[in-house]
CSV table of C-alpha atoms in Angstrom, one decimal:
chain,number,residue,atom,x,y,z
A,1,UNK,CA,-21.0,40.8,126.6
A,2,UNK,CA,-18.6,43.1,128.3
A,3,UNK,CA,-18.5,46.6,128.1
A,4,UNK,CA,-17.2,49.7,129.3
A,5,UNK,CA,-20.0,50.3,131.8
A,6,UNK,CA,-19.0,46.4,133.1
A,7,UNK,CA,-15.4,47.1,133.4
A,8,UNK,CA,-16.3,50.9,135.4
A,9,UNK,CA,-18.0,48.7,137.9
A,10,UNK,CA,-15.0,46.3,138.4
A,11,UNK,CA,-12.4,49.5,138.3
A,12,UNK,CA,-14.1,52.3,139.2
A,13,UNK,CA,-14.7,55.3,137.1
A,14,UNK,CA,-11.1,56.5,135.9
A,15,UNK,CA,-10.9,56.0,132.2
A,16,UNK,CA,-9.2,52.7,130.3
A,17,UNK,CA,-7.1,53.2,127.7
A,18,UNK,CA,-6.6,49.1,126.9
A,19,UNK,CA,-6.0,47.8,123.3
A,20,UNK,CA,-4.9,45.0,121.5
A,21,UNK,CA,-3.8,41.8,123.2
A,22,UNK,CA,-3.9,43.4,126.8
A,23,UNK,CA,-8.1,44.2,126.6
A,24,UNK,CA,-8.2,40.1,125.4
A,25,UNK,CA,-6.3,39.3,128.4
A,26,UNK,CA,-8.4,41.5,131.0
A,27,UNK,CA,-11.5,40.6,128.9
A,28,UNK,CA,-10.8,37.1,129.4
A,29,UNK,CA,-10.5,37.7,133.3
A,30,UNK,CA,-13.7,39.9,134.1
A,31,UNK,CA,-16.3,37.7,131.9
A,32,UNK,CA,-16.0,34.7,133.9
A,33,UNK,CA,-16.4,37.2,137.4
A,34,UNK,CA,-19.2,38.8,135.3
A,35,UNK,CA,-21.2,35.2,134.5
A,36,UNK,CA,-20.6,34.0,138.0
A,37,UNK,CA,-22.5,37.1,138.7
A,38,UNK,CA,-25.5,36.5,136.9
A,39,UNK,CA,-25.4,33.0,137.4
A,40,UNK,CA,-25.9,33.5,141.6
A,41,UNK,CA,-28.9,35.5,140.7
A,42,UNK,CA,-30.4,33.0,138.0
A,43,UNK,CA,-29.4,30.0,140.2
A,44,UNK,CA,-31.2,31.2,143.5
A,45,UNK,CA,-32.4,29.5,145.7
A,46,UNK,CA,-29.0,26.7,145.5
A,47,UNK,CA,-29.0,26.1,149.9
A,48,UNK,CA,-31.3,26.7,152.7
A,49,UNK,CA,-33.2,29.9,153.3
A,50,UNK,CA,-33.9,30.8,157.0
A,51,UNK,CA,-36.9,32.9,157.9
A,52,UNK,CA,-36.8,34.7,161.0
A,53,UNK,CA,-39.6,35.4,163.1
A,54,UNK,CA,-39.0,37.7,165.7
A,55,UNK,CA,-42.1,37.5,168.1
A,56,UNK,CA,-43.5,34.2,170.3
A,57,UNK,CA,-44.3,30.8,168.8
A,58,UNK,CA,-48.0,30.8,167.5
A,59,UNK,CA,-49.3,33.6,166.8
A,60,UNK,CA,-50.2,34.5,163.3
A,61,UNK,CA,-46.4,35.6,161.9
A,62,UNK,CA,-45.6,32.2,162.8
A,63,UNK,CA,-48.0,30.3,161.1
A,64,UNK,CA,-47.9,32.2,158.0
A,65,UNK,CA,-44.0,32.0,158.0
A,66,UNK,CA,-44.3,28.1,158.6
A,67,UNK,CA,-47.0,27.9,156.0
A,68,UNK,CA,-45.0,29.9,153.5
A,69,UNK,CA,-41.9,28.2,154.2
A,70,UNK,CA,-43.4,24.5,153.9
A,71,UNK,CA,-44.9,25.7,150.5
A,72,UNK,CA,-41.7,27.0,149.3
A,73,UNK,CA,-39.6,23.8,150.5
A,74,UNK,CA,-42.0,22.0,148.2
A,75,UNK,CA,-41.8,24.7,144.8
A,76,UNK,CA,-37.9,25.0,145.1
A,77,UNK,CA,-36.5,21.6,146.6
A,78,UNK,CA,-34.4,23.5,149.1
A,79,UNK,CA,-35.3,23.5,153.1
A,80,UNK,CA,-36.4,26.9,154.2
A,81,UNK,CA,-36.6,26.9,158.2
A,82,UNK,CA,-38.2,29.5,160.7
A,83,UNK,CA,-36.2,30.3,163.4
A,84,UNK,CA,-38.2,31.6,165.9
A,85,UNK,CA,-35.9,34.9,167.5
A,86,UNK,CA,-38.4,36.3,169.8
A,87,UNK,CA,-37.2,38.9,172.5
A,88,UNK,CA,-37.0,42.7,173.5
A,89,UNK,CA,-40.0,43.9,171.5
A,90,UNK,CA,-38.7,41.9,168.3
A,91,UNK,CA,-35.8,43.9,168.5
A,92,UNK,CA,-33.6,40.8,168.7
A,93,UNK,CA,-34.4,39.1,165.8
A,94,UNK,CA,-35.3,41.8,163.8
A,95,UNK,CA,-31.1,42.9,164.2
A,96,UNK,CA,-30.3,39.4,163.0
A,97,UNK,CA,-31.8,40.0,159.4
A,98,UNK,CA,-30.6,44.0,159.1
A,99,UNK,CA,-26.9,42.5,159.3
A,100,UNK,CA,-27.4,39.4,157.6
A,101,UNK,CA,-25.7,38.8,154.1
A,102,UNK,CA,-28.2,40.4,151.6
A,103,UNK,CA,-28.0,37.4,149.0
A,104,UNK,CA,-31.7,36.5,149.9
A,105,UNK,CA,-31.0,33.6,152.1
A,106,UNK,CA,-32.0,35.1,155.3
A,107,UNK,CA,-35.4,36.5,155.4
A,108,UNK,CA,-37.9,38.7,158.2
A,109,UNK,CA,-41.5,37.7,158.9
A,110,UNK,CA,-41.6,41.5,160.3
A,111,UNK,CA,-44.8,42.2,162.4
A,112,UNK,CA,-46.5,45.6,162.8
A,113,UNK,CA,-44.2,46.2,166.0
A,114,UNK,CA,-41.3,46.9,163.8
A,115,UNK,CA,-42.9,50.1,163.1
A,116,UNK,CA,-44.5,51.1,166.7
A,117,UNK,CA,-41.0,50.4,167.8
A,118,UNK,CA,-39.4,53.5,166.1
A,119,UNK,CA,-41.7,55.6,168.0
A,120,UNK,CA,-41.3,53.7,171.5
A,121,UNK,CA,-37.3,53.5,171.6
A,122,UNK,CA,-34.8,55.8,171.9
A,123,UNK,CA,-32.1,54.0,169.9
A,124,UNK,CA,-32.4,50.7,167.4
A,125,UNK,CA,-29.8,48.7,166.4
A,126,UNK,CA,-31.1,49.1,162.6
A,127,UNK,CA,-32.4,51.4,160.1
A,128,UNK,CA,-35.7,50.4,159.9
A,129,UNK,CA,-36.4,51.7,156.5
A,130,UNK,CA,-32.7,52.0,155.3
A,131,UNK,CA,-31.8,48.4,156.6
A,132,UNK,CA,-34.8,46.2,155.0
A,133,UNK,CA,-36.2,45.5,151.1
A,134,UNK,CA,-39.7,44.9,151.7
A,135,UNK,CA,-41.2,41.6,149.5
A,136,UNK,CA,-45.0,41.6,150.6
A,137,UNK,CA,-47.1,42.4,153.2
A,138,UNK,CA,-48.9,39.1,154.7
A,139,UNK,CA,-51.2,39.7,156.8
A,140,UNK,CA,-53.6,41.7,159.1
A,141,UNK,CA,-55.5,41.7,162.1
A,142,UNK,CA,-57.8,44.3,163.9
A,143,UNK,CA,-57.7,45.6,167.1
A,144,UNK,CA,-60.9,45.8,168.9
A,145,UNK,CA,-61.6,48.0,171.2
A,146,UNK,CA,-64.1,46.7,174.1
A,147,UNK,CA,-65.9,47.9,177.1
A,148,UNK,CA,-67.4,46.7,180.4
A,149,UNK,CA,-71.4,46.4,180.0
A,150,UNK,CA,-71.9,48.4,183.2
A,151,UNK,CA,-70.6,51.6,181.4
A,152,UNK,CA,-74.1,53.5,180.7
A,153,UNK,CA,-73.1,53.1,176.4
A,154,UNK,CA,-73.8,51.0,174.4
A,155,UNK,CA,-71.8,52.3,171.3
A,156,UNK,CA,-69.1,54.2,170.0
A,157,UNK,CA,-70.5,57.5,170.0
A,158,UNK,CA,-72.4,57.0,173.4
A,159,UNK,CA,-69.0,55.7,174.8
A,160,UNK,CA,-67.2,59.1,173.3
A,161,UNK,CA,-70.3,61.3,175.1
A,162,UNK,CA,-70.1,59.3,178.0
A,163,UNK,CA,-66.4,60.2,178.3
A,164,UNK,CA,-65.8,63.9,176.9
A,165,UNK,CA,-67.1,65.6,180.1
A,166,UNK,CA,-64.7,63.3,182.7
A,167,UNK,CA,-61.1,63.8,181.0
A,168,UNK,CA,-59.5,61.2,182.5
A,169,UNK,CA,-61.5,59.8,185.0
A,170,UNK,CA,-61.9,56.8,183.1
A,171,UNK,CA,-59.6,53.9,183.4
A,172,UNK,CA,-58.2,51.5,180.4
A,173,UNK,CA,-56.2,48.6,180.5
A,174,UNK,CA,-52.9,48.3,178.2
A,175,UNK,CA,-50.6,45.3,177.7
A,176,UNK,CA,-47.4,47.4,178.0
A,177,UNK,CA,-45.7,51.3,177.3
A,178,UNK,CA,-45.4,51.8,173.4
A,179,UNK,CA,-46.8,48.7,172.2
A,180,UNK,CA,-49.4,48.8,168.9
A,181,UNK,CA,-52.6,48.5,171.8
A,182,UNK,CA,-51.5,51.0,173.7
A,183,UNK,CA,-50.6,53.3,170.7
A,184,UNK,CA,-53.5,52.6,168.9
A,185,UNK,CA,-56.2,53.5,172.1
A,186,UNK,CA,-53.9,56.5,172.2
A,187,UNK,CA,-54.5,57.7,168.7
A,188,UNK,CA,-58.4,56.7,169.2
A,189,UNK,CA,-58.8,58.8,171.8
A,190,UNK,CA,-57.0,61.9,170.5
A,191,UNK,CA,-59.1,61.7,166.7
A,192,UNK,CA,-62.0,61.6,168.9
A,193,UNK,CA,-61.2,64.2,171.1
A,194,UNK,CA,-61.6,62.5,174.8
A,195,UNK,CA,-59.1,61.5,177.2
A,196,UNK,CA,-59.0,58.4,179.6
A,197,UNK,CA,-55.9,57.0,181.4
A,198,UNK,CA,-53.9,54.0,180.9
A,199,UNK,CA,-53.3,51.6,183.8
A,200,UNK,CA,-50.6,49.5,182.2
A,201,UNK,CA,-50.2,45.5,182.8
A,202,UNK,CA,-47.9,43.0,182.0
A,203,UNK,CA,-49.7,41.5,178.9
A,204,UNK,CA,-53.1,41.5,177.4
A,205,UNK,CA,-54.8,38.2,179.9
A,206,UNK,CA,-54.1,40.1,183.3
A,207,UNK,CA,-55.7,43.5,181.6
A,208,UNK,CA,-58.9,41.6,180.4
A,209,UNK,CA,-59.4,40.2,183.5
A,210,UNK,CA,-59.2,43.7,185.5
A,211,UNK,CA,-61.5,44.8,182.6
A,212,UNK,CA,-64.0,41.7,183.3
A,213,UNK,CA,-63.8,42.9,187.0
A,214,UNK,CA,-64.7,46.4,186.1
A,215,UNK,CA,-61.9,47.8,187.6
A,216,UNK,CA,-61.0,49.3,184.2
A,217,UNK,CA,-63.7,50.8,182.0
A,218,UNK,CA,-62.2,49.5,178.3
A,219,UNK,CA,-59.1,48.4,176.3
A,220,UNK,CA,-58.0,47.9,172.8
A,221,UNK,CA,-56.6,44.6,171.5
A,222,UNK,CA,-55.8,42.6,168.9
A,223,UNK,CA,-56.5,39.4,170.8
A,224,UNK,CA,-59.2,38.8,169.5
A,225,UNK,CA,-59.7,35.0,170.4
A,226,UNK,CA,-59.1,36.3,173.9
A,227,UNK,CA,-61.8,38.8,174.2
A,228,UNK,CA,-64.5,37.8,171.9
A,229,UNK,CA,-66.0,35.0,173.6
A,230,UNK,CA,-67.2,37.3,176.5
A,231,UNK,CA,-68.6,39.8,173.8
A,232,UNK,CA,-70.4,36.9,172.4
A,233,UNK,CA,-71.6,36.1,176.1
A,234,UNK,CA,-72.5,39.6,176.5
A,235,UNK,CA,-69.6,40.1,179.9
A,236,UNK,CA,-68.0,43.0,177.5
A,237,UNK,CA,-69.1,45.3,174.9
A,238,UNK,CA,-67.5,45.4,171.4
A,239,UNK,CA,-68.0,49.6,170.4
A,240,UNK,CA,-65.4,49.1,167.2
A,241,UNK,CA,-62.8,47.1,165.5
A,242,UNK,CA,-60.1,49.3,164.3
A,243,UNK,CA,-59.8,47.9,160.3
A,244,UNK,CA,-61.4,49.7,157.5
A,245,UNK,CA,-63.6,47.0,157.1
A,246,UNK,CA,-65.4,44.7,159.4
A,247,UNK,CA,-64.6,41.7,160.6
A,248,UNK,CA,-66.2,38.5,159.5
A,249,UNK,CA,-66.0,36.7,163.2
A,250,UNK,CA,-68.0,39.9,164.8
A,251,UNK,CA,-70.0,41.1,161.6
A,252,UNK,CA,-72.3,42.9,164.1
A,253,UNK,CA,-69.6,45.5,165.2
A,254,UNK,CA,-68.9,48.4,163.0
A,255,UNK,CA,-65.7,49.8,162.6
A,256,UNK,CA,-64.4,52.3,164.4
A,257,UNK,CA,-64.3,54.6,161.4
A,258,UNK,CA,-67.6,54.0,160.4
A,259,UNK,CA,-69.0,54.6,163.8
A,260,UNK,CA,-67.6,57.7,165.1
A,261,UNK,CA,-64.5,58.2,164.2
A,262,UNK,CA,-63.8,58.8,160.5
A,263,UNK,CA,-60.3,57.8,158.7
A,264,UNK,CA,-59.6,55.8,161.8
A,265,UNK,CA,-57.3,52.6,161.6
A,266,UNK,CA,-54.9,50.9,163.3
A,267,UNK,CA,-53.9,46.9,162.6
A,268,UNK,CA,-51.7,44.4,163.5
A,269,UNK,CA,-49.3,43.5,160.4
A,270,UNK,CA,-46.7,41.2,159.1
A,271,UNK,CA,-44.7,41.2,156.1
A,272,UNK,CA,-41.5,40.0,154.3
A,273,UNK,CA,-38.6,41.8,154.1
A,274,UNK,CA,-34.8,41.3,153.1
A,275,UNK,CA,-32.0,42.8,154.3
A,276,UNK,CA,-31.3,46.3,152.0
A,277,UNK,CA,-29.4,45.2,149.1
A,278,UNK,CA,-30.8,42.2,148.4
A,279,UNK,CA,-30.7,41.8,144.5
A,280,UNK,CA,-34.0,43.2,142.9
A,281,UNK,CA,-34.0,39.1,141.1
A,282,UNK,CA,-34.6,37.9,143.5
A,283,UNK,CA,-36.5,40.3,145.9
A,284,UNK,CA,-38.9,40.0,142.7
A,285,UNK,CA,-38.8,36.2,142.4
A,286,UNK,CA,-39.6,36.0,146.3
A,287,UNK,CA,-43.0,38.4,145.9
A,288,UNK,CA,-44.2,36.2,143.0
A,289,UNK,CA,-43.9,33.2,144.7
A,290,UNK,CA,-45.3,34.2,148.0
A,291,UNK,CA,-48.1,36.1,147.0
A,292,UNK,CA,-48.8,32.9,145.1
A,293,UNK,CA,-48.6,30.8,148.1
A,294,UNK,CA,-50.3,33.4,150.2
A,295,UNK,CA,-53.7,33.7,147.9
A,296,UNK,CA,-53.8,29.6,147.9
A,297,UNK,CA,-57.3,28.9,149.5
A,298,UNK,CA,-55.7,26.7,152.4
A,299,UNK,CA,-53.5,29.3,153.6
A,300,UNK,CA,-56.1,31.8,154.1
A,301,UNK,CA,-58.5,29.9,155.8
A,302,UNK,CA,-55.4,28.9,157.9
A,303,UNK,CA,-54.8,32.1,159.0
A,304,UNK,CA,-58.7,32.9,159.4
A,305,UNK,CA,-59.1,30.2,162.1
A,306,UNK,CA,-56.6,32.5,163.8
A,307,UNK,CA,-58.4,35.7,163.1
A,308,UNK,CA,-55.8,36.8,160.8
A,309,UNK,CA,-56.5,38.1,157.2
A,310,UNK,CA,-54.4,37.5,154.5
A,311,UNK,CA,-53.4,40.4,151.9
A,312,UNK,CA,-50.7,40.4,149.3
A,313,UNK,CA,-48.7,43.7,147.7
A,314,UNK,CA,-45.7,44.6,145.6
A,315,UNK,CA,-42.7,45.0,147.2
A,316,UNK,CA,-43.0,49.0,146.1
A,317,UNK,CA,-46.6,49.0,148.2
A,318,UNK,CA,-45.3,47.5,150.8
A,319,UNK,CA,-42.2,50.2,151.4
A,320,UNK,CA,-44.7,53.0,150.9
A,321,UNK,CA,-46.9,51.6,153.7
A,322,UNK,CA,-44.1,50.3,155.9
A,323,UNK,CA,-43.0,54.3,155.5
A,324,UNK,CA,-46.9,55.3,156.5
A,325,UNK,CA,-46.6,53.3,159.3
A,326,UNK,CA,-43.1,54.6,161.0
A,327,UNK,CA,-44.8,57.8,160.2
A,328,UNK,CA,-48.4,57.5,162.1
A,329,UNK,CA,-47.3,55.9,165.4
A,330,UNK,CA,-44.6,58.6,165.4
A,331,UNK,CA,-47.2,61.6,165.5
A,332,UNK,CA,-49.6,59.2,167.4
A,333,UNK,CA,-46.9,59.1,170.2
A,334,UNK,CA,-46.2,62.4,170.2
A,335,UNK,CA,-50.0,63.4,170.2
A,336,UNK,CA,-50.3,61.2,173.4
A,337,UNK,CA,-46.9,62.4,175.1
A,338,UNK,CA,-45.8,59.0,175.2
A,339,UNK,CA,-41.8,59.6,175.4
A,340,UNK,CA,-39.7,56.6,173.7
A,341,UNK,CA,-37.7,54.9,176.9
């Protein structure tokens, strides 16, 4: 039914004064506009939806937006496609999505770098947390932080005693200036009150293997199928995996928080998000559904082959973390003097 509050929305606040024959005629015009409306809402998803990932094929955004996406195909009868938009820190596809139509139909698989970002550039084409509607978070996965046996520690709190009298003497590798890794060794080392200094490579393979040489003392990744087959083989020394809790692939390494460093934590992410705008319907309809597809046994023992844990939230939890995040690398980058370039 159409009302007054219907026809301020088509023509503003100023007052009507319509009666008789001429509020039949307009009424006549504005319900159809106001059905069609409601019916794009009700009717979604009617053509292709394209989820963008903006980081390189394979890693665990990709899976889980392939995964979710092939579910969804199957529930709704309409194709969704990944398009893989990796490039400039995710920058590039993450731009695609804060300008796209926000009808739903074009989708982020945001990773955690969305948020380190904020803190590591200058300028962003976007608004991180203007631009987006968050749907769900995804998943997770730890960073672990690692150490050459030859160091004279053999855990976390050794490896912070071993360190506090030689500020930074130490060398540790990083796989490149602002990234989560780097950010997250930097906010390690200033809750635990030591200093070392960052030798910075291009990637995480050519820093292991300067680590495995010795020729750095430690780093923190969230490789984790990289580096834990030489902690299994005893060539480096797992001190702490930076999630609240531990991880089930290295059950014998305590977190971070647990073993020196309390309140510690600092995770790769990925989520869902629209573009801001996106009608609360279907924003709604899209969390449903994915946390449904997300909590299906096959998809999280998918994603635990790649070390990845799977965890679900409103669309309001996700905001408030996506905020907590933007937040904490900021003061973690300004703790560590690491100026955005």
């Amino acid at each position: 039914m159409i009302n007054s509050v219907h026809l301020n929305l088509l023509f503003g606040h100023t007052p009507l004064r319509l009666h008789g024959c001429w509020l039949a005629a307009l009424l006549s015009i504005t319900a159809p506009l106001m059905q069609a409306r409601a019916q794009d809402t009700s009717s979604y998803p009617n053509r292709p939806i394209r989820i963008v990932v903006p980081t390189a094929p394979g890693g665990p955004s990709d899976t889980v937006s392939r995964m979710t996406g092939h579910e969804l195909t199957k529930r709704w009868g309409r194709q969704v496609v990944v398009d893989l938009r990796a490039g400039a820190g995710t920058i590039i596809g993450t731009e695609i999505v804060a300008k796209a139509a926000p009808d739903g139909y074009t989708l982020l698989a945001a990773p955690g770098a969305i948020a380190t970002n904020v803190a590591s550039y200058k300028k962003l084409p976007y608004d991180l947390l203007r631009d987006f509607t968050p749907i769900t978070q995804s998943l997770y996965v730890p960073n672990l932080l690692v150490a050459h046996p030859s160091l004279p520690a053999k855990t976390l709190k050794e490896f912070i005693a071993f360190a506090r009298p030689r500020p930074g003497e130490l060398l540790y590798s990083g796989a490149g200036h602002g990234v989560l890794p780097h950010l997250a060794m930097e906010l390690f080392l200033n809750m635990a009150g030591i200093k070392l200094t960052v030798v910075q490579y291009k990637g995480t393979a050519p820093g292991v293997v300067e680590l495995l040489a010795g020729r750095v003392v430690a780093t923190m990744t969230s490789s984790l199928a990289l580096v834990i087959p030489h902690v299994q083989s005893g060539k480096l020394r797992g001190l702490g995996i930076s999630s609240v809790a531990r991880s089930p692939v290295l059950p014998d390494v305590p977190t971070i928080s647990e073993a020196g460093v309390p309140g510690y934590e600092a995770v790769q992410w990925s989520g869902f998000l629209a573009p801001a705008g996106a009608p609360r319907e279907i924003i709604t309809r899209l969390n449903r559904e994915m946390v449904s597809i997300l909590r299906l046994p096959e998809v999280q023992e998918r994603l635990a082959a790649e070390i990845a844990t799977i965890t679900t939230s409103t669309p309001e939890q996700f905001g408030a973390y996506l905020k907590s995040e933007v937040e904490k690398w900021k003061r973690a980058a300004q703790a560590a003097g690491i100026q955005p370039e």
